[in-house]
């Protein structure tokens, strides 16, 4: 995967839009803010709008990254809990078998008493520190019948296996405890970042929010312009591809073609024209995603009433019978990386160097995503946070 990853775009990254709906206007472009006199620090010591925007943007970015860590810890904890439960069930079953083996040996000991045996070796065996200690004396073995020998062997086996599984269960419980600690830490980190961001936003005046709302609108218009530009490029590339296919088909029909076609086997043009099966699956994923529009973003949520970004993409592709990992860190490795210009409906668009956000490409430079706390699942330009925020595009099926 890494060898196919799109080179990072150069240039200055534009700050993102990552605030709750209550104060969406607060997250705006540093570049745009720097063009206004309002971005300068105030005389009363309060931070400038530019400083508030940058701080809130950073907090929501950090919260997004922490959310993915929370998702990973939650998934690990769930898997570890299942393993612990399986081991404990196994230990219980083996303990039952060990008790049954012990009871059978006890019946032999009782029989020795009834027959007047001088020394009840089976009883002595049961009281020994370990079965092997007693076997080393080679006294019991010579007097055991075949059935008794089988019973002793079964007891030794059950005791050994039970002790082994108990050790495994203990180790798994310790690992589970650590996973739960990681989960708790990640959750606290997210909550702290969001609380700090909300506090900063609450201190903005109505006038400041209004000014920033106007700047935000300009930024959205620029993102829409970039999306339309990409749509035109993709449309032109598709027409060119179809024209090449028609020309190749004509050459094949006339017998003059060499049979090379547009698919050279190098993979250079194939990602821009996925096969029909991908298109069918992508349609199902997109239909699911569209049905979720309007549902709230909730960090750590996987539906059906709310989603975080990777929870939405995972659920969408699950509707198409394609299993994606839970976190953005793993989803980015769950397919073939293509360039932004080759993005097709259904592809996953990842953002930022820390892979803290993902959306589902729907075509024409647009995506469906669960943006941030306080917002709702929606359609938006993939350039919503500037071209430099796009990390990579991955085709998952």
CSV table of C-alpha atoms in Angstrom, one decimal, residues 17-27 56 60 194 197-198 201 372-375 378:
chain,number,residue,atom,x,y,z
A,17,UNK,CA,-13.8,23.8,9.9
A,18,UNK,CA,-14.1,21.6,13.0
A,19,UNK,CA,-16.6,23.1,15.5
A,20,UNK,CA,-20.0,22.3,16.9
A,21,UNK,CA,-23.0,23.6,15.0
A,22,UNK,CA,-23.6,26.1,17.9
A,23,UNK,CA,-20.5,28.0,16.9
A,24,UNK,CA,-19.6,26.8,13.4
A,25,UNK,CA,-18.5,30.2,12.5
A,26,UNK,CA,-15.6,30.1,15.0
A,27,UNK,CA,-13.5,27.7,12.9
A,56,UNK,CA,-10.3,25.4,18.5
A,60,UNK,CA,-11.0,19.4,17.4
A,194,UNK,CA,-14.1,19.0,23.5
A,197,UNK,CA,-13.1,23.9,22.7
A,198,UNK,CA,-16.6,24.6,23.9
A,201,UNK,CA,-16.3,29.2,21.7
A,372,UNK,CA,-17.3,16.7,14.0
A,373,UNK,CA,-19.0,17.0,17.4
A,374,UNK,CA,-22.1,19.1,17.2
A,375,UNK,CA,-22.5,18.5,13.5
A,378,UNK,CA,-23.8,15.6,5.5
